[in-house]
Coordinates of C-alpha atoms and ligand atoms in Angstrom, one line a residue:
M1 CA 134.1 115.0 118.5
L2 CA 131.1 113.1 117.3
R3 CA 131.6 109.4 117.3
D4 CA 129.9 107.5 114.4
V5 CA 129.5 104.4 116.5
I6 CA 127.6 106.2 119.2
I7 CA 125.1 107.3 116.6
S8 CA 124.7 103.7 115.6
R9 CA 124.4 102.5 119.1
A10 CA 121.7 105.1 119.9
I11 CA 119.6 104.0 117.0
I12 CA 120.0 100.3 117.6
E13 CA 119.4 100.4 121.4
S14 CA 116.4 102.7 121.1
Y15 CA 114.8 100.9 118.2
F16 CA 115.1 97.4 119.7
K17 CA 113.9 98.7 123.1
D18 CA 110.7 99.8 121.3
L19 CA 110.4 96.5 119.4
L20 CA 110.8 94.5 122.6
N21 CA 108.2 96.7 124.3
N22 CA 105.7 96.0 121.6
L23 CA 106.0 92.2 121.3
E24 CA 102.9 91.7 123.4
L25 CA 100.0 94.0 122.6
D26 CA 96.4 94.6 123.3
V27 CA 95.9 95.5 119.6
A28 CA 98.2 95.1 116.6
I29 CA 97.0 97.3 113.7
V30 CA 98.1 96.4 110.2
G31 CA 98.3 99.4 107.9
A32 CA 98.9 103.1 108.7
G33 CA 96.2 104.5 106.5
P34 CA 93.3 106.7 107.7
S35 CA 91.2 104.0 109.3
G36 CA 94.1 102.2 111.0
M37 CA 95.6 105.4 112.4
V38 CA 92.3 106.7 113.7
A39 CA 91.6 103.3 115.4
A40 CA 95.1 103.4 117.0
Y41 CA 94.5 106.9 118.3
Y42 CA 91.2 106.1 120.0
L43 CA 92.5 102.8 121.4
A44 CA 95.6 104.5 122.9
K45 CA 93.4 107.3 124.3
G46 CA 91.3 104.5 125.9
G47 CA 94.3 103.0 127.6
A48 CA 95.1 100.1 125.3
K49 CA 98.6 99.1 124.3
V50 CA 98.7 99.4 120.6
A51 CA 101.2 99.5 117.7
I52 CA 100.8 99.9 114.0
F53 CA 102.8 97.8 111.4
E54 CA 103.1 99.5 108.0
K55 CA 104.9 97.8 105.1
K56 CA 105.8 101.0 103.3
L57 CA 108.4 103.6 104.3
S58 CA 105.7 106.3 104.5
I59 CA 102.6 106.3 106.6
G60 CA 99.2 107.7 105.6
G61 CA 98.1 105.1 103.0
G62 CA 95.7 106.7 100.4
I63 CA 95.4 110.1 102.2
W64 CA 98.3 112.0 100.5
G65 CA 97.1 112.2 97.0
G66 CA 93.5 113.2 97.7
A67 CA 91.8 112.4 94.4
M68 CA 93.8 111.9 91.2
G69 CA 96.7 113.6 93.0
F70 CA 94.6 116.7 93.7
N71 CA 95.6 116.7 97.4
K72 CA 92.3 117.5 99.1
I73 CA 89.9 115.2 100.8
V74 CA 86.2 115.6 101.5
V75 CA 84.5 114.8 104.8
Q76 CA 80.8 114.7 105.5
E77 CA 78.8 116.1 108.4
E78 CA 78.9 112.9 110.6
A79 CA 82.7 112.7 110.6
K80 CA 83.5 116.4 111.0
E81 CA 83.8 115.9 114.8
I82 CA 86.8 113.6 114.1
L83 CA 88.6 116.4 112.2
D84 CA 87.8 118.6 115.2
E85 CA 89.2 116.0 117.6
F86 CA 92.5 116.0 115.7
G87 CA 92.5 119.8 115.3
I88 CA 92.5 119.5 111.5
R89 CA 91.3 122.6 109.7
Y90 CA 88.7 122.4 106.9
E91 CA 86.5 124.6 104.8
K92 CA 82.7 124.2 104.4
F93 CA 82.1 123.7 100.7
E94 CA 78.4 123.1 100.8
E95 CA 76.0 122.1 103.5
G96 CA 77.3 118.7 104.7
Y97 CA 80.5 118.7 102.6
Y98 CA 83.8 119.8 104.2
V99 CA 87.1 119.9 102.4
A100 CA 90.5 119.5 104.0
D101 CA 94.1 119.6 102.9
A102 CA 95.3 116.0 102.4
I103 CA 98.8 116.8 103.7
E104 CA 97.5 118.4 106.8
V105 CA 95.2 115.4 107.4
A106 CA 98.0 112.9 107.0
T107 CA 100.6 114.7 109.1
T108 CA 98.3 115.8 111.8
I109 CA 96.7 112.4 112.3
A110 CA 100.2 110.7 112.3
S111 CA 101.5 113.2 114.8
K112 CA 98.6 112.8 117.2
V113 CA 98.7 109.1 116.9
V114 CA 102.4 109.0 117.9
K115 CA 101.9 111.5 120.7
A116 CA 99.0 109.4 122.1
G117 CA 101.6 106.7 122.7
V118 CA 101.2 104.5 119.6
K119 CA 104.5 103.1 118.2
I120 CA 104.4 103.0 114.4
F121 CA 106.8 100.4 112.9
N122 CA 107.2 101.3 109.2
M123 CA 109.0 99.1 106.7
I124 CA 107.6 96.0 108.4
E125 CA 105.2 93.8 106.5
V126 CA 102.7 91.5 108.1
E127 CA 103.0 88.3 106.2
D128 CA 100.7 86.0 108.2
L129 CA 98.5 85.6 111.2
V130 CA 98.9 83.5 114.4
V131 CA 95.7 81.5 114.8
K132 CA 95.3 79.2 117.8
N133 CA 92.1 77.4 118.9
N134 CA 90.0 79.2 116.3
R135 CA 91.1 82.6 117.4
V136 CA 93.6 85.1 115.9
S137 CA 96.1 85.8 118.6
G138 CA 99.0 87.7 116.8
I139 CA 100.7 88.7 113.6
V140 CA 103.7 87.4 111.8
I141 CA 106.1 90.1 110.7
N142 CA 109.1 90.5 108.3
W143 CA 111.1 93.3 106.9
T144 CA 109.6 94.7 103.8
P145 CA 112.9 94.5 101.9
I146 CA 113.0 90.7 102.5
H147 CA 109.7 90.3 100.7
M148 CA 110.7 92.7 97.9
T149 CA 114.0 90.8 97.2
G150 CA 112.3 87.4 97.5
L151 CA 114.8 86.1 100.0
H152 CA 113.8 83.1 102.0
V153 CA 114.1 84.5 105.6
D154 CA 111.8 83.4 108.4
P155 CA 109.7 86.0 110.2
L156 CA 109.1 87.0 113.8
T157 CA 105.8 87.0 115.8
V158 CA 104.0 89.6 117.8
E159 CA 101.3 88.5 120.3
A160 CA 98.0 90.5 120.3
K161 CA 94.6 90.1 121.9
Y162 CA 93.1 91.7 118.8
V163 CA 94.4 92.4 115.3
I164 CA 92.9 95.0 113.0
D165 CA 93.1 94.6 109.3
S166 CA 93.4 98.2 108.1
T167 CA 95.3 97.3 104.9
G168 CA 92.8 99.0 102.5
H169 CA 91.4 97.7 99.2
G170 CA 93.2 94.3 99.2
A171 CA 92.1 93.3 102.8
Q172 CA 95.5 91.5 102.8
I173 CA 95.3 90.2 106.3
T174 CA 91.9 88.7 106.1
Q175 CA 93.1 87.1 102.8
F176 CA 95.4 84.9 105.0
L177 CA 92.3 83.4 106.6
L178 CA 90.6 82.8 103.3
K179 CA 93.8 81.0 102.0
R180 CA 93.5 78.6 105.0
G181 CA 89.8 78.1 104.5
L182 CA 89.1 79.8 107.8
I183 CA 86.6 82.1 106.2
E184 CA 84.5 81.4 103.2
R185 CA 84.7 84.3 100.8
I186 CA 86.1 87.8 100.3
P187 CA 83.9 89.2 97.5
G188 CA 85.9 92.4 97.0
E189 CA 84.5 96.0 96.8
G190 CA 81.7 96.9 94.5
P191 CA 81.6 99.8 92.0
M192 CA 81.6 103.5 93.1
W193 CA 78.7 104.8 95.1
A194 CA 79.8 107.3 97.7
D195 CA 76.6 107.4 99.7
Q196 CA 76.2 103.7 100.2
G197 CA 79.9 103.0 100.4
E198 CA 80.3 105.4 103.3
K199 CA 77.4 104.0 105.3
L200 CA 78.4 100.5 104.7
T201 CA 82.1 101.0 105.6
V202 CA 81.0 101.8 109.1
E203 CA 78.4 99.0 109.2
N204 CA 80.9 96.5 107.9
T205 CA 83.5 97.4 110.5
R206 CA 83.3 94.3 112.6
E207 CA 85.1 91.2 114.0
V208 CA 85.2 89.0 110.9
Y209 CA 86.8 86.1 112.7
P210 CA 87.5 85.8 116.5
G211 CA 90.3 88.2 117.3
L212 CA 90.3 89.9 113.9
Y213 CA 88.6 93.2 113.1
V214 CA 88.4 94.9 109.7
T215 CA 88.3 98.6 109.1
G216 CA 88.1 101.1 106.2
M217 CA 88.4 99.7 102.6
A218 CA 89.2 96.3 104.0
A219 CA 85.8 96.2 105.7
N220 CA 84.2 97.0 102.4
A221 CA 86.2 94.4 100.4
V222 CA 85.4 91.7 103.0
S223 CA 81.7 92.5 102.7
G224 CA 81.4 93.3 99.0
A225 CA 80.2 96.9 99.6
P226 CA 80.7 99.8 97.1
R227 CA 83.8 101.9 97.0
M228 CA 83.3 105.6 97.7
G229 CA 86.1 107.6 96.1
P230 CA 87.9 110.5 97.8
I231 CA 85.5 111.0 100.8
F232 CA 87.2 110.0 104.0
G233 CA 84.6 110.3 106.8
G234 CA 83.8 106.6 106.6
M235 CA 87.4 105.7 107.1
F236 CA 87.6 107.8 110.2
L237 CA 84.3 106.6 111.6
S238 CA 85.3 103.0 110.9
G239 CA 88.5 103.4 112.8
R240 CA 86.8 104.9 115.8
K241 CA 84.1 102.2 115.8
A242 CA 86.6 99.4 115.8
A243 CA 88.5 101.1 118.7
Q244 CA 85.3 101.5 120.7
E245 CA 84.2 97.9 120.2
I246 CA 87.6 96.5 121.1
L247 CA 88.0 98.8 124.1
S248 CA 84.7 97.5 125.4
K249 CA 86.0 93.9 125.2
L250 CA 89.5 94.4 126.6
Ligands
48H301 C1 101.7 96.0 106.6 C2 100.3 96.8 104.9 C3 100.1 95.5 104.5 C4 100.8 94.4 105.1 C5 98.9 96.8 103.2 O1 94.7 101.9 101.7 P1 94.8 102.6 103.0 O2 94.8 104.1 103.0 O3 93.6 102.0 104.0 P2 92.2 102.6 104.6 O4 91.2 101.6 104.4 O5 92.5 103.1 106.0 O6 91.8 103.9 103.7 C6 91.4 103.7 102.4 C7 91.6 105.0 101.7 O7 92.9 105.4 101.6 C8 91.1 104.8 100.3 O8 91.8 104.1 99.5 C9 89.8 105.1 99.9 C10 88.9 105.9 100.7 N1 89.4 104.8 98.7 C11 88.1 104.9 98.0 C12 88.2 104.4 96.6 O9 87.1 104.4 96.0 O10 89.2 104.1 96.1 O11 96.1 102.2 103.9 C13 96.4 100.8 104.0 C14 97.8 100.7 104.5 C15 98.8 101.2 103.4 O12 99.7 102.1 103.9 C16 99.6 99.9 103.0 O13 100.9 100.1 102.7 C17 99.4 99.1 104.3 O14 98.1 99.4 104.8 N2 99.5 97.6 104.2 N3 101.1 97.1 106.0 N4 101.6 94.8 106.2 N5 100.6 93.2 104.7 N6 99.2 95.6 103.4
FE2_302 FE1 91.1 104.0 97.4

């Protein structure tokens, strides 16, 4: 006979074991979109202790819908090797343009990230940063439903040597520093220009404040670089660059 209470105990004990295991991290990644997940993968492969915190129920960020809901994404020559690394299939459309199924991209990356040892906490929103002695040293987390219902409930804290803002267009995590006057300005992304947007996403992937890296669209927003539309190579290359830089410093 199946006992309901044992099902409950299995979930509670297993979940809280994971949460306790991830309270002290090398890298806390905020946002399970393409750039955050790719960063997590390379960090974990490089031996770092890393977890991703995602406010939504679903992971994948902007991958699922491709462009306008046409669920395909385009990847350029420079980033094709990342699709190969993950074992994602693609078709060559024209020289230098490869097209992949958005659902395969989201599910395959997520699966490889989890199997590389990354714990993804979904339904947890990062609502602030820990900043001590002019360095980001952790994240402040809360249940997404608490934010949605507007309840006044205090958060918990996770310690991390590095935090990555992979929250996409809004650069929500870097915004916390702007609000405190710790950085001067977040110009926001510029109008569409795929070629420049893709190049600059990678260039703008950097430590914006001691202990805080930005990747993907957040990197563009923080630096005022153009958006690029439904081409995802820059997101992948940005995640990999942040991982490599952080690994060299850990
Ligand atoms: C926890 C949070 C919080 C928070 C947000 O938007 P994303 O897919 O991010 P990127 O930068 O990896 O990829 C961008 C890409 O999807 C895209 O939009 C492109 C290429 N656009 C081009 C264009 O021209 O429009 O994912 C960000 C994730 C999401 O899942 C959010 O739910 C999550 O971050 N998130 N998670 N705490 N405070 N804020
Ligand atoms: Fe977008």
